[in-house]
PDB file of C-alpha atoms in Angstrom:
ATOM      1  CA  GLY A   1       3.340  -2.395  -4.918  1.00 92.00           C
ATOM      2  CA  SER A   2      -0.197  -0.999  -5.030  1.00 86.00           C
ATOM      3  CA  SER A   3      -0.372  -1.347  -8.810  1.00 86.00           C
ATOM      4  CA  TYR A   4       0.681  -4.989  -8.822  1.00 86.00           C
ATOM      5  CA  LEU A   5      -1.519  -5.856  -5.867  1.00 89.00           C
ATOM      6  CA  TYR A   6      -4.598  -4.774  -7.827  1.00 87.00           C
ATOM      7  CA  ARG A   7      -3.438  -6.491 -10.985  1.00 86.00           C
ATOM      8  CA  ALA A   8      -2.604  -9.755  -9.232  1.00 87.00           C
ATOM      9  CA  PHE A   9      -5.912  -9.750  -7.343  1.00 88.00           C
ATOM     10  CA  HIS A  10      -7.930  -9.556 -10.537  1.00 84.00           C
ATOM     11  CA  ALA A  11      -5.667 -11.744 -12.689  1.00 83.00           C
ATOM     12  CA  LEU A  12      -4.942 -14.702 -10.453  1.00 79.00           C
ATOM     13  CA  PRO A  13      -7.170 -17.481  -9.063  1.00 80.00           C
ATOM     14  CA  ASP A  14      -8.977 -17.053  -5.759  1.00 84.00           C
ATOM     15  CA  LEU A  15      -6.473 -18.992  -3.668  1.00 83.00           C
ATOM     16  CA  ARG A  16      -7.065 -19.379   0.072  1.00 86.00           C
ATOM     17  CA  THR A  17      -5.475 -20.887   3.141  1.00 84.00           C
ATOM     18  CA  SER A  18      -7.052 -23.775   5.030  1.00 81.00           C
ATOM     19  CA  LYS A  19      -8.649 -21.105   7.255  1.00 86.00           C
ATOM     20  CA  GLY A  20     -10.233 -19.382   4.260  1.00 84.00           C
ATOM     21  CA  GLU A  21      -7.914 -16.366   4.163  1.00 88.00           C
ATOM     22  CA  PRO A  22      -7.366 -15.049   0.600  1.00 88.00           C
ATOM     23  CA  THR A  23      -3.799 -15.388  -0.703  1.00 87.00           C
ATOM     24  CA  GLY A  24      -3.965 -15.175  -4.511  1.00 87.00           C
ATOM     25  CA  ALA A  25      -2.734 -11.584  -4.789  1.00 89.00           C
ATOM     26  CA  LEU A  26      -0.082 -12.220  -2.129  1.00 90.00           C
ATOM     27  CA  ARG A  27       1.406 -15.098  -4.065  1.00 89.00           C
ATOM     28  CA  GLY A  28       1.359 -13.174  -7.320  1.00 89.00           C
ATOM     29  CA  VAL A  29       3.038 -10.030  -6.016  1.00 92.00           C
ATOM     30  CA  VAL A  30       5.651 -11.827  -3.914  1.00 92.00           C
ATOM     31  CA  SER A  31       6.558 -14.113  -6.836  1.00 91.00           C
ATOM     32  CA  MET A  32       6.989 -11.120  -9.126  1.00 90.00           C
ATOM     33  CA  LEU A  33       9.116  -9.210  -6.619  1.00 93.00           C
ATOM     34  CA  ARG A  34      11.260 -12.244  -5.851  1.00 93.00           C
ATOM     35  CA  ARG A  35      11.880 -12.773  -9.553  1.00 92.00           C
ATOM     36  CA  MET A  36      12.883  -9.135 -10.013  1.00 92.00           C
ATOM     37  CA  VAL A  37      15.387  -9.282  -7.173  1.00 95.00           C
ATOM     38  CA  GLU A  38      16.842 -12.662  -8.083  1.00 94.00           C
ATOM     39  CA  ASP A  39      17.082 -11.989 -11.816  1.00 92.00           C
ATOM     40  CA  GLY A  40      17.918  -8.286 -11.727  1.00 92.00           C
ATOM     41  CA  LYS A  41      20.199  -8.301  -8.674  1.00 95.00           C
ATOM     42  CA  PRO A  42      19.591  -4.576  -8.085  1.00 96.00           C
ATOM     43  CA  ASP A  43      22.016  -2.473  -6.063  1.00 97.00           C
ATOM     44  CA  TYR A  44      19.027  -0.549  -4.712  1.00 97.00           C
ATOM     45  CA  PHE A  45      15.438  -1.706  -4.497  1.00 97.00           C
ATOM     46  CA  ALA A  46      12.164  -0.605  -2.922  1.00 97.00           C
ATOM     47  CA  VAL A  47       8.513  -1.592  -2.963  1.00 98.00           C
ATOM     48  CA  VAL A  48       6.280   1.486  -2.833  1.00 97.00           C
ATOM     49  CA  PHE A  49       2.651   1.436  -1.707  1.00 96.00           C
ATOM     50  CA  ASP A  50       0.022   4.146  -1.465  1.00 94.00           C
ATOM     51  CA  ALA A  51      -0.389   5.313   2.111  1.00 94.00           C
ATOM     52  CA  PRO A  52      -3.922   5.413   3.533  1.00 92.00           C
ATOM     53  CA  GLY A  53      -5.707   8.750   3.539  1.00 92.00           C
ATOM     54  CA  LYS A  54      -6.029  11.689   1.207  1.00 94.00           C
ATOM     55  CA  THR A  55      -3.270  13.374  -0.775  1.00 96.00           C
ATOM     56  CA  PHE A  56      -2.572  16.906  -1.936  1.00 96.00           C
ATOM     57  CA  ARG A  57      -4.460  16.158  -5.165  1.00 97.00           C
ATOM     58  CA  ASP A  58      -7.673  15.680  -3.206  1.00 95.00           C
ATOM     59  CA  ASP A  59      -7.220  19.209  -1.874  1.00 95.00           C
ATOM     60  CA  TRP A  60      -6.748  20.530  -5.402  1.00 96.00           C
ATOM     61  CA  TYR A  61      -9.685  18.623  -6.869  1.00 95.00           C
ATOM     62  CA  PRO A  62     -12.173  16.916  -4.524  1.00 94.00           C
ATOM     63  CA  GLN A  63     -13.496  14.755  -7.389  1.00 93.00           C
ATOM     64  CA  TYR A  64     -10.048  13.172  -7.865  1.00 93.00           C
ATOM     65  CA  LYS A  65     -10.502   9.371  -8.060  1.00 91.00           C
ATOM     66  CA  ALA A  66     -14.043   9.846  -6.772  1.00 88.00           C
ATOM     67  CA  ASN A  67     -15.419   7.374  -9.331  1.00 84.00           C
ATOM     68  CA  ARG A  68     -13.416   4.414  -7.997  1.00 84.00           C
ATOM     69  CA  PRO A  69     -15.484   1.644  -6.411  1.00 85.00           C
ATOM     70  CA  PRO A  70     -14.660   0.518  -2.868  1.00 85.00           C
ATOM     71  CA  MET A  71     -11.761  -1.896  -2.595  1.00 85.00           C
ATOM     72  CA  PRO A  72     -12.998  -5.526  -2.435  1.00 90.00           C
ATOM     73  CA  GLU A  73     -12.837  -6.896   1.095  1.00 92.00           C
ATOM     74  CA  ASP A  74     -10.719  -9.888   0.012  1.00 91.00           C
ATOM     75  CA  LEU A  75      -8.171  -7.431  -1.406  1.00 91.00           C
ATOM     76  CA  VAL A  76      -8.182  -5.299   1.759  1.00 91.00           C
ATOM     77  CA  ARG A  77      -7.437  -8.423   3.797  1.00 92.00           C
ATOM     78  CA  GLN A  78      -4.255  -9.066   1.790  1.00 93.00           C
ATOM     79  CA  ILE A  79      -2.667  -5.618   2.178  1.00 93.00           C
ATOM     80  CA  ALA A  80      -1.247  -5.928   5.706  1.00 93.00           C
ATOM     81  CA  PRO A  81       0.020  -9.508   5.157  1.00 92.00           C
ATOM     82  CA  LEU A  82       1.699  -8.365   1.939  1.00 94.00           C
ATOM     83  CA  HIS A  83       3.488  -5.550   3.767  1.00 95.00           C
ATOM     84  CA  GLU A  84       4.694  -8.076   6.339  1.00 94.00           C
ATOM     85  CA  LEU A  85       5.934 -10.425   3.617  1.00 94.00           C
ATOM     86  CA  VAL A  86       7.772  -7.657   1.792  1.00 95.00           C
ATOM     87  CA  ARG A  87       9.605  -6.634   4.969  1.00 95.00           C
ATOM     88  CA  ALA A  88      10.343 -10.249   5.903  1.00 95.00           C
ATOM     89  CA  HIS A  89      12.026 -10.777   2.544  1.00 95.00           C
ATOM     90  CA  GLY A  90      14.368  -7.873   3.307  1.00 96.00           C
ATOM     91  CA  TRP A  91      12.872  -5.598   0.655  1.00 97.00           C
ATOM     92  CA  PRO A  92      12.619  -1.934   1.692  1.00 97.00           C
ATOM     93  CA  LEU A  93       8.983  -0.812   1.817  1.00 97.00           C
ATOM     94  CA  LEU A  94       7.890   2.810   1.494  1.00 97.00           C
ATOM     95  CA  MET A  95       4.552   4.493   2.170  1.00 96.00           C
ATOM     96  CA  VAL A  96       4.526   8.272   2.496  1.00 97.00           C
ATOM     97  CA  GLU A  97       1.472  10.096   3.789  1.00 96.00           C
ATOM     98  CA  GLY A  98      -0.018  12.923   1.745  1.00 96.00           C
ATOM     99  CA  VAL A  99       1.403  11.818  -1.608  1.00 97.00           C
ATOM    100  CA  GLU A 100       0.776   8.886  -3.933  1.00 96.00           C
ATOM    101  CA  ALA A 101       3.074   5.960  -4.601  1.00 96.00           C
ATOM    102  CA  ASP A 102       3.680   7.450  -8.067  1.00 97.00           C
ATOM    103  CA  ASP A 103       5.128  10.583  -6.483  1.00 98.00           C
ATOM    104  CA  VAL A 104       7.451   8.580  -4.238  1.00 98.00           C
ATOM    105  CA  ILE A 105       8.594   6.573  -7.256  1.00 98.00           C
ATOM    106  CA  GLY A 106       9.091   9.759  -9.280  1.00 98.00           C
ATOM    107  CA  THR A 107      11.205  11.280  -6.530  1.00 98.00           C
ATOM    108  CA  LEU A 108      13.341   8.160  -6.060  1.00 97.00           C
ATOM    109  CA  ALA A 109      13.864   7.748  -9.812  1.00 97.00           C
ATOM    110  CA  THR A 110      14.881  11.392 -10.150  1.00 96.00           C
ATOM    111  CA  GLN A 111      17.285  11.118  -7.208  1.00 95.00           C
ATOM    112  CA  ALA A 112      18.841   7.978  -8.639  1.00 96.00           C
ATOM    113  CA  ALA A 113      19.166   9.394 -12.151  1.00 94.00           C
ATOM    114  CA  ALA A 114      20.851  12.499 -10.740  1.00 94.00           C
ATOM    115  CA  ALA A 115      23.345  10.175  -9.017  1.00 95.00           C
ATOM    116  CA  GLY A 116      24.051   8.370 -12.298  1.00 96.00           C
ATOM    117  CA  ILE A 117      22.182   5.213 -11.295  1.00 96.00           C
ATOM    118  CA  ASP A 118      20.239   3.373 -14.000  1.00 96.00           C
ATOM    119  CA  THR A 119      16.675   3.053 -12.735  1.00 97.00           C
ATOM    120  CA  LEU A 120      13.965   0.533 -13.563  1.00 97.00           C
ATOM    121  CA  ILE A 121      10.372   1.346 -12.564  1.00 97.00           C
ATOM    122  CA  SER A 122       8.152  -1.722 -12.436  1.00 95.00           C
ATOM    123  CA  SER A 123       4.477  -0.807 -12.742  1.00 93.00           C
ATOM    124  CA  SER A 124       1.389  -1.150 -14.891  1.00 88.00           C
ATOM    125  CA  ASP A 125       0.458   2.521 -14.334  1.00 90.00           C
ATOM    126  CA  LYS A 126       0.710   4.397 -17.622  1.00 91.00           C
ATOM    127  CA  ASP A 127       1.060   7.733 -15.784  1.00 94.00           C
ATOM    128  CA  LEU A 128       4.599   6.722 -14.795  1.00 96.00           C
ATOM    129  CA  THR A 129       5.763   6.600 -18.426  1.00 97.00           C
ATOM    130  CA  GLN A 130       6.106  10.388 -18.197  1.00 97.00           C
ATOM    131  CA  LEU A 131       9.242   9.698 -16.121  1.00 98.00           C
ATOM    132  CA  VAL A 132      11.022   7.749 -18.879  1.00 98.00           C
ATOM    133  CA  ARG A 133      14.255   9.378 -20.040  1.00 96.00           C
ATOM    134  CA  PRO A 134      17.896   8.362 -20.419  1.00 95.00           C
ATOM    135  CA  GLY A 135      18.689   6.405 -17.262  1.00 95.00           C
ATOM    136  CA  ILE A 136      15.026   5.730 -16.353  1.00 97.00           C
ATOM    137  CA  THR A 137      13.172   2.803 -17.926  1.00 97.00           C
ATOM    138  CA  MET A 138       9.785   1.373 -17.033  1.00 97.00           C
ATOM    139  CA  VAL A 139       8.679  -2.240 -17.286  1.00 94.00           C
ATOM    140  CA  ASN A 140       5.301  -3.891 -16.827  1.00 87.00           C
ATOM    141  CA  THR A 141       6.256  -7.404 -15.809  1.00 78.00           C
ATOM    142  CA  MET A 142       2.656  -8.605 -15.962  1.00 75.00           C
ATOM    143  CA  SER A 143       2.408  -7.806 -19.693  1.00 82.00           C
ATOM    144  CA  ASN A 144       6.123  -8.098 -20.565  1.00 84.00           C
ATOM    145  CA  GLU A 145       6.171  -4.544 -21.941  1.00 93.00           C
ATOM    146  CA  THR A 146       9.277  -2.374 -21.629  1.00 96.00           C
ATOM    147  CA  TYR A 147       9.031   1.391 -21.943  1.00 97.00           C
ATOM    148  CA  ASP A 148      12.247   3.071 -22.925  1.00 97.00           C
ATOM    149  CA  ASP A 149      12.188   5.862 -25.508  1.00 97.00           C
ATOM    150  CA  ALA A 150      11.316   3.465 -28.333  1.00 97.00           C
ATOM    151  CA  GLY A 151       8.782   1.585 -26.215  1.00 96.00           C
ATOM    152  CA  VAL A 152       6.930   4.775 -25.254  1.00 97.00           C
ATOM    153  CA  ARG A 153       6.843   5.928 -28.880  1.00 97.00           C
ATOM    154  CA  ALA A 154       5.495   2.545 -30.000  1.00 96.00           C
ATOM    155  CA  LYS A 155       2.815   2.537 -27.281  1.00 95.00           C
ATOM    156  CA  PHE A 156       1.627   6.153 -27.380  1.00 96.00           C
ATOM    157  CA  ASP A 157       3.021   7.531 -30.669  1.00 97.00           C
ATOM    158  CA  VAL A 158       4.635  10.409 -28.765  1.00 98.00           C
ATOM    159  CA  ARG A 159       8.010  11.039 -27.135  1.00 97.00           C
ATOM    160  CA  PRO A 160       8.315  10.344 -23.392  1.00 97.00           C
ATOM    161  CA  ASP A 161       8.479  14.079 -22.679  1.00 97.00           C
ATOM    162  CA  GLN A 162       5.104  14.447 -24.445  1.00 98.00           C
ATOM    163  CA  VAL A 163       3.277  11.736 -22.460  1.00 98.00           C
ATOM    164  CA  LEU A 164       2.020  14.139 -19.796  1.00 98.00           C
ATOM    165  CA  ASP A 165       0.642  16.468 -22.468  1.00 98.00           C
ATOM    166  CA  LEU A 166      -1.084  13.537 -24.164  1.00 98.00           C
ATOM    167  CA  LEU A 167      -2.652  12.395 -20.889  1.00 98.00           C
ATOM    168  CA  THR A 168      -3.806  15.944 -20.192  1.00 98.00           C
ATOM    169  CA  LEU A 169      -5.583  16.119 -23.546  1.00 98.00           C
ATOM    170  CA  THR A 170      -7.195  12.675 -23.290  1.00 98.00           C
ATOM    171  CA  GLY A 171      -7.907  12.814 -19.576  1.00 97.00           C
ATOM    172  CA  ASP A 172      -7.590   9.885 -17.204  1.00 95.00           C
ATOM    173  CA  THR A 173     -10.847   8.068 -16.471  1.00 92.00           C
ATOM    174  CA  VAL A 174      -9.176   5.883 -13.825  1.00 89.00           C
ATOM    175  CA  ASP A 175      -8.286   8.963 -11.772  1.00 93.00           C
ATOM    176  CA  ASN A 176     -11.467  10.847 -12.766  1.00 94.00           C
ATOM    177  CA  VAL A 177      -9.469  13.641 -14.398  1.00 97.00           C
ATOM    178  CA  PRO A 178     -11.315  15.050 -17.442  1.00 97.00           C
ATOM    179  CA  GLY A 179      -9.551  15.865 -20.689  1.00 98.00           C
ATOM    180  CA  VAL A 180     -10.894  17.261 -23.942  1.00 98.00           C
ATOM    181  CA  ALA A 181     -14.239  15.682 -24.807  1.00 97.00           C
ATOM    182  CA  LYS A 182     -14.102  13.198 -27.721  1.00 96.00           C
ATOM    183  CA  VAL A 183     -10.296  13.404 -27.896  1.00 97.00           C
ATOM    184  CA  GLY A 184      -8.541  10.038 -27.680  1.00 97.00           C
ATOM    185  CA  PRO A 185      -4.871   9.055 -27.856  1.00 97.00           C
ATOM    186  CA  LYS A 186      -4.696   9.143 -31.656  1.00 97.00           C
ATOM    187  CA  THR A 187      -6.042  12.681 -31.953  1.00 97.00           C
ATOM    188  CA  ALA A 188      -3.914  13.904 -29.055  1.00 98.00           C
ATOM    189  CA  ALA A 189      -0.793  12.303 -30.571  1.00 98.00           C
ATOM    190  CA  LYS A 190      -1.580  13.900 -33.934  1.00 97.00           C
ATOM    191  CA  TRP A 191      -1.865  17.337 -32.354  1.00 98.00           C
ATOM    192  CA  LEU A 192       1.387  16.870 -30.444  1.00 98.00           C
ATOM    193  CA  ALA A 193       3.184  15.690 -33.582  1.00 98.00           C
ATOM    194  CA  GLN A 194       2.000  18.816 -35.369  1.00 97.00           C
ATOM    195  CA  TYR A 195       2.459  21.391 -32.613  1.00 98.00           C
ATOM    196  CA  GLY A 196       5.076  19.780 -30.366  1.00 97.00           C
ATOM    197  CA  SER A 197       3.612  20.504 -26.936  1.00 98.00           C
ATOM    198  CA  LEU A 198       0.387  21.149 -25.057  1.00 98.00           C
ATOM    199  CA  ASP A 199       1.270  24.825 -24.778  1.00 98.00           C
ATOM    200  CA  ASN A 200       1.533  25.086 -28.564  1.00 98.00           C
ATOM    201  CA  VAL A 201      -1.685  23.103 -29.057  1.00 98.00           C
ATOM    202  CA  VAL A 202      -3.406  25.624 -26.769  1.00 98.00           C
ATOM    203  CA  ALA A 203      -1.801  28.532 -28.625  1.00 98.00           C
ATOM    204  CA  HIS A 204      -3.126  27.208 -31.948  1.00 97.00           C
ATOM    205  CA  ALA A 205      -6.501  26.027 -30.648  1.00 97.00           C
ATOM    206  CA  GLY A 206      -8.291  28.484 -32.908  1.00 96.00           C
ATOM    207  CA  GLU A 207      -6.859  26.736 -35.976  1.00 95.00           C
ATOM    208  CA  ILE A 208      -8.306  23.297 -35.131  1.00 96.00           C
ATOM    209  CA  GLY A 209     -11.640  22.741 -36.794  1.00 94.00           C
ATOM    210  CA  GLY A 210     -14.629  20.489 -36.287  1.00 95.00           C
ATOM    211  CA  VAL A 211     -16.224  19.256 -33.104  1.00 96.00           C
ATOM    212  CA  VAL A 212     -12.894  18.335 -31.487  1.00 95.00           C
ATOM    213  CA  GLY A 213     -11.585  21.830 -32.114  1.00 97.00           C
ATOM    214  CA  ALA A 214     -14.644  23.313 -30.437  1.00 97.00           C
ATOM    215  CA  ASN A 215     -14.247  20.867 -27.548  1.00 97.00           C
ATOM    216  CA  LEU A 216     -10.589  21.840 -27.199  1.00 98.00           C
ATOM    217  CA  ARG A 217     -11.441  25.514 -26.969  1.00 97.00           C
ATOM    218  CA  GLU A 218     -14.131  24.770 -24.404  1.00 98.00           C
ATOM    219  CA  ALA A 219     -11.634  22.787 -22.296  1.00 98.00           C
ATOM    220  CA  LEU A 220      -8.882  25.447 -22.330  1.00 98.00           C
ATOM    221  CA  PRO A 221      -9.659  26.822 -18.844  1.00 98.00           C
ATOM    222  CA  TRP A 222      -9.461  23.301 -17.354  1.00 98.00           C
ATOM    223  CA  LEU A 223      -6.303  21.974 -19.018  1.00 98.00           C
ATOM    224  CA  PRO A 224      -3.753  23.592 -16.648  1.00 98.00           C
ATOM    225  CA  GLN A 225      -5.521  22.001 -13.673  1.00 98.00           C
ATOM    226  CA  GLY A 226      -5.728  18.650 -15.459  1.00 98.00           C
ATOM    227  CA  LYS A 227      -2.007  18.747 -16.204  1.00 98.00           C
ATOM    228  CA  ARG A 228      -1.209  19.672 -12.610  1.00 98.00           C
ATOM    229  CA  LEU A 229      -3.230  16.701 -11.317  1.00 98.00           C
ATOM    230  CA  LEU A 230      -1.570  14.255 -13.722  1.00 98.00           C
ATOM    231  CA  THR A 231       1.996  15.456 -13.139  1.00 98.00           C
ATOM    232  CA  VAL A 232       4.036  12.965 -11.121  1.00 98.00           C
ATOM    233  CA  LYS A 233       5.765  14.835  -8.315  1.00 97.00           C
ATOM    234  CA  THR A 234       9.548  14.375  -8.276  1.00 97.00           C
ATOM    235  CA  ASP A 235      10.541  16.404  -5.224  1.00 97.00           C
ATOM    236  CA  CYS A 236       8.760  14.725  -2.311  1.00 97.00           C
ATOM    237  CA  GLU A 237      10.267  14.899   1.150  1.00 95.00           C
ATOM    238  CA  LEU A 238      11.184  11.283   1.814  1.00 96.00           C
ATOM    239  CA  PRO A 239      12.509   9.624   4.979  1.00 94.00           C
ATOM    240  CA  VAL A 240      15.280   7.969   2.930  1.00 95.00           C
ATOM    241  CA  HIS A 241      17.403   8.605  -0.148  1.00 94.00           C
ATOM    242  CA  ALA A 242      17.399   6.257  -3.126  1.00 94.00           C
ATOM    243  CA  THR A 243      20.867   5.010  -2.181  1.00 94.00           C
ATOM    244  CA  ASP A 244      19.642   3.935   1.275  1.00 95.00           C
ATOM    245  CA  LEU A 245      17.306   1.332  -0.210  1.00 97.00           C
ATOM    246  CA  VAL A 246      19.309  -1.878  -0.149  1.00 97.00           C
ATOM    247  CA  VAL A 247      18.017  -5.427   0.106  1.00 96.00           C
ATOM    248  CA  THR A 248      18.731  -7.022   3.485  1.00 95.00           C
ATOM    249  CA  PRO A 249      18.822 -10.707   4.466  1.00 93.00           C
ATOM    250  CA  VAL A 250      15.570 -12.630   4.642  1.00 91.00           C
ATOM    251  CA  ASP A 251      13.976 -12.815   8.081  1.00 89.00           C
ATOM    252  CA  ALA A 252      13.157 -16.515   7.963  1.00 85.00           C
ATOM    253  CA  ALA A 253      11.402 -16.475  11.324  1.00 84.00           C
ATOM    254  CA  ALA A 254       8.971 -13.816  10.156  1.00 82.00           C
ATOM    255  CA  LEU A 255       8.009 -15.603   6.950  1.00 79.00           C
ATOM    256  CA  LYS A 256       4.727 -17.451   7.119  1.00 59.00           C
ATOM    257  CA  PRO A 257       3.743 -20.225   4.713  1.00 60.00           C
ATOM    258  CA  LEU A 258       1.451 -19.042   1.920  1.00 49.00           C
TER     259      LEU A 258
END
């Protein structure tokens, strides 16, 4: 939910009600969710948002996401109405304090996969591709990209189980998590193709020449912390189980015209 709210806010026109209240992101997210439910007819479904406040990653690394600008006021004003609309449509909504939406999604997907339920994660957040495996697929409905095993390989040139290692090496500027200086996705993918894993890249760091090799060796003390920050948690304590998340009838009285 949080991912698509940001994307819709920046991608769609600045629509407003007759009273001047912003509605562009609301319309975009609700339309996308409605289409997913109507077309996909899921047995289980949930919309996950980031809860307000800090998470355990802020305790680990106070600079985590510290470079993000303040949320635009017109976006802030659409959050509470969006939550109301999601609930009114009968779509289960989850926000769990102390963890990020990614961690809630990771936990639900892992629960569902363990129960033999095919799971589709809808997000534009590349960090979530580390969850892709048999039974768990990711789709970005705003770009029409699907990330199964082949989709992840085509996008990142690594296997899904190597995505976290790739992100650790490149860093994540969005989350303000450093990687190895001057190392981009192509170099990281080349190292992982050669050595197989981050652990093996670290073990063979002395063999890698040039400036990037020197940068890798300089970053070695940081990499475990970077990987820890970028790892999606899959064992959160949640108030519900994946199989509790069923779509309920629309509350027509609660729906307000957009």
